[in-house]
Amino acid sequence: MEALAALIIAVLIGCGTYLTLCARTFSVVLGLSLMSYAVNLFLFFSGRLVTGAPPLATNIGATADPLPQALGLTAIVIGFGMTAFVVILALRALGELGTDQVDGEDEKP
Amino acid sequence: MNVLLLVLLPLLGAMLPPLTIRFGRDVCTWAGMAVTACTLMLAAVLFIQALEGSPASMHLPWLHGIGLDLSLRMDGLAALFALLVPGIGLLVIIYARYYLSEKDPMGRLHGLLLVFMSSMLGVALSDNLILMLIFWESTSLSSFLLIGFWQHRADARQGARMALIVTGAGGLALLAGFLLLGQMAGTFRISEILAQGDHIRAHSLYVPTLMLILIGAFTKSAQFPFHFWLPKAMAAPTPISAYLHSATMVKAGVFLLARLYPVLSGTDLWFFTVSGVGLTTLLMGAYAAIFQHDLKGLLAYSTISHLGLIVLLFGLDTPLAAVAGVFHIINHATFKASLFMAAGIIDHETGTRDMRRLNGLWKYMPHTAALAMIAAAAMAGVPLLNGFLSKEMFFAETLHVHLLGPAWMLLPAAATLAGIFAVAYSARFIHDVFFNGAPRDLPRFPPHEPPRFMKIPVEILAGACLLVGILPALTVGPLLDLAATSVTGETLPPYSLAIWHGFNTPLLMSLVALGGGFAVYAMRRRLFALHERLPLAPDAAALFNAAEEALIRCARAFLHGLDNGSLQRSAALLLGVAALVMILPLAGPAITGPLPLTPIDGPSLMGALLLMAAGLLTVLWHEHRLSAIMALSVVGLLVALVFVRFSAPDLALTQLSVEVVTIMLLLLALFFIPRRHKPRSRPSGRFRDIVLSTGIGAGCGLLAWGMLTRPLDSISTFFMEQSIPGGGGANVVNVILVDFRGFDTLGEVTVLAVAAVGVFAMLDNLRLPIPAHDQDGRPWAAEPHPLILSQMTRFLLPLALLVSGFLFLRGHNAPGGGFIAGLVTAVALILQYMANGTAWTQRQWRLPFHPLIAVGVLVAAATGAASLLVSHPFLTSTFGHVSLPIVGEFELASAMLFDLGVFLTVVGVIMLILANLGKLTRRKIRPARIR
Amino acid sequence: MNHLIMIPLLLPLAAGMTNLLLVRKGIGPQRLVSVLTACGLLAATLLLLVRAETGHIDTYELGNWPAPFGIILVLDRLSALMLVLTAFLTLPVLLHACSGDDKLGRDFHVIFPLQIMGLNGAFLTGDLFNLFVFFEILLIASYCLALHGLGPERTRNALRYVVLNLIGSSLFLIALGTLYGVCGTLNMADLALKVAGSTPDQAPLLRAAGLLLLAVFGLKAAILPLFLWLPGLYAAVLPSVAALFAIMTKVGVYAILRTQSLIFTNHGPVPEAAGLLFPVALATLAAGSLCVLGSRRLRVLLAWLVIVSVGTLLAGIGLWNVAGISASLYYLPHSTLVTAGLFLLADHLVRQRGPAGDVLEPGPTMSRPNLLGSLFLLGAMAIAGLPPLSGFIGKLLLLNAAQAPIAAWLWLVVLGGSLIGIIALGRCGSVLFWKTQGDPLSGPPVSWLRLAPAATLLLTAVALSVMAGPVTTYTDAAAEQLLAPDSYINAVLGRETP
Amino acid sequence: MLTTAITVAFFCIAAALTLNFWRLFAGPTLPDRILALDTMAINTIALLILLGIHQNLTEYFEAALLIAMMGFIGTVALCKYLLRGDIIE
Amino acid sequence: MLSEALISLFLLIGGAFALIGSIGLARLPDLFTRLHGPTKATTLGVGGILIASVLHFSGQEHALSLHELLITLFLFATAPVSAYLIARSALHLRGPGGPKDES
Amino acid sequence: MKRWLPQPMFSLFLLLIWLLLVNSAAPGQIVLGALLAVTIPLFTIRFWPDQPCMRRPLTLIVYLAVFFWDIVVANLTVARLILGPTRNLRPTFIRLPLDLKNDFAITLLAHTISLTPGTVSAQVAEDRRSLLIHVLDLDDEAPLVNRIKQRYEAPLKEIFPC
Ligand code: NA
Ligand code: NA
């Protein structure tokens, strides 16, 4: 299962990276969202893979590590705030610059 | 303390002229004069103290840790400069009063002159290397401002910058040299360093130190090959030139040689470098001076040459040569200052400095001519004038050099040749200007004698040349003795300051120089013709400018090549670095840890495959954007499943609710984003992207693999144990969020609040074209709010709110919490907007989003701050069980209040963002141009 | 436990939220709140500095949970220095903004205090994840401030800045996850112990995490090759924002210094990150200097000067000795305040130059050339490292700190950079004040009052120089404290000092 | 018996999800994809409940409930986009 | 034992219906026919599993556990709306004039 | 009374839902649920301005029973159709004329149709006089229309008369 988890991380982060490197704001936003999902997963995995034992204090025996879950939760929320911001920023850029290109090709020298 | 006052007086006094200029030019001049005169008097008092054997000094700790202190000392050498600098300065200020035109900002000139004077005095008086460097650089900077005084003139600006760059570079080299010297000596205190000559000369760092310090000295004193800035500095008004290039700025370099003479001299390296450079400069400057047509140009090159002479003298490395060097410093200051002033008078009265036009001025300004002739004769080394004395000492010393062995003749011969050149250019200065026929189309004709007071400084200086020339021992004897002693650091061998030493070789050399000089001047026409035809050495100034331009072009090309404004490039660099730092450490060693692997089950395998496929699908479809959003949505859903699969229900809840809001955001944005079929990025770019993505993916994957296969011993056991007794909740994740690490959560809602405020600001007055049809050209559906949807949402809203309340109240003990509850509420409200429209929804109830956010954050913060009232740390929680009839026992926790703040903030944030983004289309918007 | 440490966090938070409630009440009350907050922050941070100066490390256990379990705030000499610096920068920048920049949007006074809160939090926290959270606060606030006033240039540059930092945040989380996954803790002091006691088996992961953290903080600090976001952005944002952003790169520097001195020490089991710093710093310095020379616009030039100062700072830190770190800690406030002052001054200059704006081409004569020129000269001297101002002292300390084999490199690059700085600033000043054409633009001349914030910031170069003795005494002590992290670790984890 | 039933059910749902994904991929129209997505969400609910029975945990109930709500809202938003472009008018 | 059998039965029914619904989605020829599968079969499939869950947890904890029914209620309330909107958009996209598919 | 409890039936329904949610009928939960069930409508009533008047709750219960039965039947039918040869399907659209006036009732009808055998409501006409229905496998239109009208529309009309 660990290999599968690592593979998921690799593929999702790779995909996110590829999209982030695209020349259009929409793709970049997609890529950032994808990367953000993957990173949260990574953060969560830092508590290892535990099946069937949510971290409730009432559960007896070993449970999943609650701390990475709390961190992941915070990271998801912050990531959401950032994504929202960048989406609107992309719109603003479209409105101000008249283009959604971000590869600098239409820059003045 | 008086030494400090000597430096501070002109520095603080520099404010007077700019302040007094409003009362007129005379008041301004008087102010400058008063400050300078006081400085001079103070210097004289201190000089007398030094003569009496009790040199004034002071020592104040400043940056004592590294040995930079305010240490000043008035020894002989310092006294020499302390008298020269304000002395000549006073004359220059008087002179400038008449030289400057009405338009010129006199207050600034006098102010800068005083600042410069202060820096120069500081250089002379410093008893600390670093302190000296500070003043040294101040002279560079103030001379930059002085040379660029006529800022409207391109040559002035360029000359100023060139001087700044060359002397500034020298200053940096000097800094390095001083630091090395300080490291060797273990102190920056000059008086202490001077005692360690033997230790330092034997040190392995001696050579680099000497070279660095010499670069500093040579740049300042315009020695070959750094001489070129000095002629360019002639673009300054003449009073400034007179000051900078006679007594002060350029003398700082030779002052430095004199100052460090006891430590650095006495080696072959010193001899060959210093005297070699000095000799080259002496000859080169003298030769070039002959061929200048600009009066000030001639003086500039002659200055270079005389500085070369002084440097050569210090390079000869004998005590008497040092005496001669010190003596020539004084003499050169007097005659060169008066010559500059005379040149200035001529320029002022005739409107030109071109010697080809200036002829026969004797007829129009005999008084000035007479003064100029005295000074020029001193420069040429004519007997009975001060220049003769020091030059003769110089000739004598060239005869005593043994290091050259059989080639010993070279030095006297070269010295004599330089003497010939000096006579020749001095003759030219006099003959070509005051005689040699009649003036040729002068801009101002006929010229007159200048105002009375403009000549007084020249008269004083010319008088000094004469006086010193005739009565040397009486006039400068004590000063010279004191100064030279402090240069060599030992008792001087006997020498005599007399005009007549009998017939000897130096006298012969002087006579040869005089005769030869006149001969050379007589043959000047042929020489000029020859000089024209000579394959000229490249002009150093032009080379310098070309180098500077090339450097700037290079820098611009570098900058332009580096930053083309592309987001891609920056991102690629960042990701590239990240990939490298992740993969390199993981590539070599065994990355697999010791932990046994958990087995894979079928559904999990399939879910993982689907998840990866959905990720790839997002990439594949990124140009079919709606489909890509759906693929992303699948990724989000499956990630939530992974969270559930590995026992993280809270994470799954958050992921699910955040995801749907993200999708809505993307859809709202997508409406405006134009769709074009633009050719993809270049294949090379795409290859780069694939390599980078693979790298980053592999890096993170390897990290995950390495991490997952290693055991973890974490602090979480504490949270599991303390959750109920300490935090009052069974859902440990929630207790961490609102209690153990509630501070993170407070930060997190702050981020959300700021993001919402920022989004609101960005939406302000945003003009985007509204597509009238979809991407395939179809008009939009006519019905804005499908009936079934709007009816159903009426029923769903209360239900959703109930669920939200459930998630909120249960959060502390079971999956849920304020954040998720807030999202559910917000999404349910947004559903109202989607189903019924913004107008309708806001008509029903206008929720004040901004205050909601503020109140939310404040509630959370205030809950945390409440614990301060009972002197517990911020965010200390409390909880208790309350028992009510019927209801039974239930728990109340301060964390719930905190969570309520989170809830309110989240609702406010999501609503503010989505509702306002939705409103974009309700404005009257001009279609914008979209490329 | 003294609650004073919470003031730098709670006061701006409350101010920001109060201003959010006041959004519809006009700008006047908001300005009042902001300025009072800034004054309060200055007072509070000075008190904290006095506390830290004794050498005692203050800790504050949030929620009354002990370290390493709860989040802990730590006040040592370094954090106190950063707090005071931030507060000291805030007030003039705020006053300058109140002369007009803040009216270009409704929310300046909401965001501004929160930006300060983010900065203060980053300086105070002793927890790595909490550091991430405060980074996000200060970043999101900086995004908003960068966009304040909007317009195409700002938007274009802000987009790049935002996207890069989002990627950076992702990488931060990866590094954080790895560190937690290996060490099982988030408290920096505890992490230091865990890293020091790590097995060889864990080393590759820690190495990757350490380097990744360095890259992430390097992005914020704008080191080579991660600095491309900075020049365009700083040149495009409002002047008061650019001035405030002078501290933004220093947060990166702070984080590098904190994590590398505490967790990944250069003599610990994973020394790579600390070792890499010096060459990278020199390369940054060299490239930045060259770009300063190549800049055609005043504000771009100033922005590259920020990068040069980052290179200088990190070069000192990269020496990993008391003298080097102390030199950097002296140079840090200097470069922050002076570049901020220059950005504010550039605002006045650009306004005076009308159509020429900040392009380094001849423009109209300034209306008060002597006043503006003197201030520019002061700033240019200070930033180029000309004596006797603080820039010189800083470089002097830095050069003096280097030991033999690497000293040559440091000297070469630092002195070469200074020379290039002199060339560039000489040209720049010459064009701005000397090579002018025509009469001053009509319009009200700059008044002393409006210039006061810029002048105050620039004059700190003089003050820092005069006060070099006491300041370096403090920075020496701070550097010693950093290089002997045991006292920090003991204070945080409540252990007895052996 | 229960274990077997759960395993079979797991495989049914897994297969269903795969089929949904195939439909998402194959389309061919956008409404097809939306439908596939919607169905996927519903099947995920089933999967979660199944997981709850399997692990004997009630903690997944909220997640399932939320998928039901959020899946619906996502579908509404997507359809609204297709119909009107502007999902919040 | 009986309850276990009952639970198993419902699980199997649920799984089967969910699968059938998805088979329909994959197999049927056009969007409108595909709509029928998910709206009914899948809903019932989930319903089956939810009932199994109700039975399972009620048996486990010796107290009625009915909250799974809520999900069913929710699905019944929303699935037709989803189907309706999907059909509406398909009709709209198919509408006169416009091209049929996106790709 | 109307002011403080605008939707008494609906509040009762919410209380029921609450008890389902918390999966408990403890007195405390009833009190809490009642509190929420009363307060939530106070807020949401503004978003439900066109509430239907509801009569004959008994008819509603019968209707619901029929409805659930039909769902089960529908699923079996559809399962057969899906698994069978798809070539033989006769999918088509039919238009159902509507007698219902109340929007909420129309919505419920559309729901019922979608959840029951082989039919999915696809569009309510803009004048709300007819409902477009997609049928998976149609023999004859008229019996189907009649069946829907009698089995579903008629009781709905009784329950929501206005
Ligand atoms: Na607590
Ligand atoms: Na809209």
Short mmCIF file of N, CA, C and O and ligand atoms in Angstrom, two decimals, chain B residues 726-727 738-740 874-878, chain C residues 62-65, ligand 1:
data_model
loop_
_atom_site.label_atom_id
_atom_site.label_comp_id
_atom_site.label_asym_id
_atom_site.label_seq_id
_atom_site.Cartn_x
_atom_site.Cartn_y
_atom_site.Cartn_z
N GLY B 726 -7.90 17.08 28.97
CA GLY B 726 -7.37 18.44 28.87
C GLY B 726 -8.15 19.32 27.93
O GLY B 726 -8.23 20.53 28.13
N GLY B 727 -8.71 18.71 26.89
CA GLY B 727 -9.38 19.52 25.87
C GLY B 727 -10.88 19.36 25.87
O GLY B 727 -11.59 20.12 25.21
N VAL B 738 -8.89 23.33 17.71
CA VAL B 738 -9.46 24.44 18.47
C VAL B 738 -8.76 24.64 19.81
O VAL B 738 -9.00 25.63 20.47
N ASP B 739 -7.89 23.72 20.17
CA ASP B 739 -7.29 23.86 21.48
C ASP B 739 -5.77 23.70 21.46
O ASP B 739 -5.05 24.69 21.55
N PHE B 740 -5.30 22.47 21.23
CA PHE B 740 -3.85 22.26 21.27
C PHE B 740 -3.13 23.20 20.32
O PHE B 740 -2.11 23.78 20.65
N PHE B 874 -2.71 32.98 26.28
CA PHE B 874 -3.69 33.13 25.21
C PHE B 874 -4.17 31.75 24.77
O PHE B 874 -3.40 30.81 24.67
N LEU B 875 -5.48 31.66 24.54
CA LEU B 875 -6.10 30.44 24.02
C LEU B 875 -6.19 29.30 25.03
O LEU B 875 -6.51 28.19 24.66
N THR B 876 -5.91 29.58 26.30
CA THR B 876 -6.11 28.52 27.29
C THR B 876 -7.61 28.23 27.34
O THR B 876 -8.40 29.15 27.52
N SER B 877 -7.96 26.98 27.19
CA SER B 877 -9.39 26.67 27.08
C SER B 877 -9.92 26.22 28.42
O SER B 877 -9.18 25.87 29.34
N THR B 878 -11.22 26.25 28.50
CA THR B 878 -11.85 25.72 29.70
C THR B 878 -13.14 25.03 29.26
O THR B 878 -13.71 25.35 28.23
N LEU C 62 1.28 28.82 24.24
CA LEU C 62 -0.10 29.14 23.83
C LEU C 62 -1.04 28.04 24.28
O LEU C 62 -0.73 26.85 24.12
N GLY C 63 -2.17 28.43 24.80
CA GLY C 63 -3.15 27.45 25.25
C GLY C 63 -2.68 26.70 26.48
O GLY C 63 -3.30 25.73 26.88
N ASN C 64 -1.59 27.16 27.08
CA ASN C 64 -1.06 26.54 28.28
C ASN C 64 -0.62 25.10 28.05
O ASN C 64 -0.60 24.30 28.98
N TRP C 65 -0.31 24.77 26.80
CA TRP C 65 0.19 23.42 26.51
C TRP C 65 1.68 23.48 26.39
O TRP C 65 2.21 24.31 25.67
NA NA G 1 -6.03 24.91 26.26
#
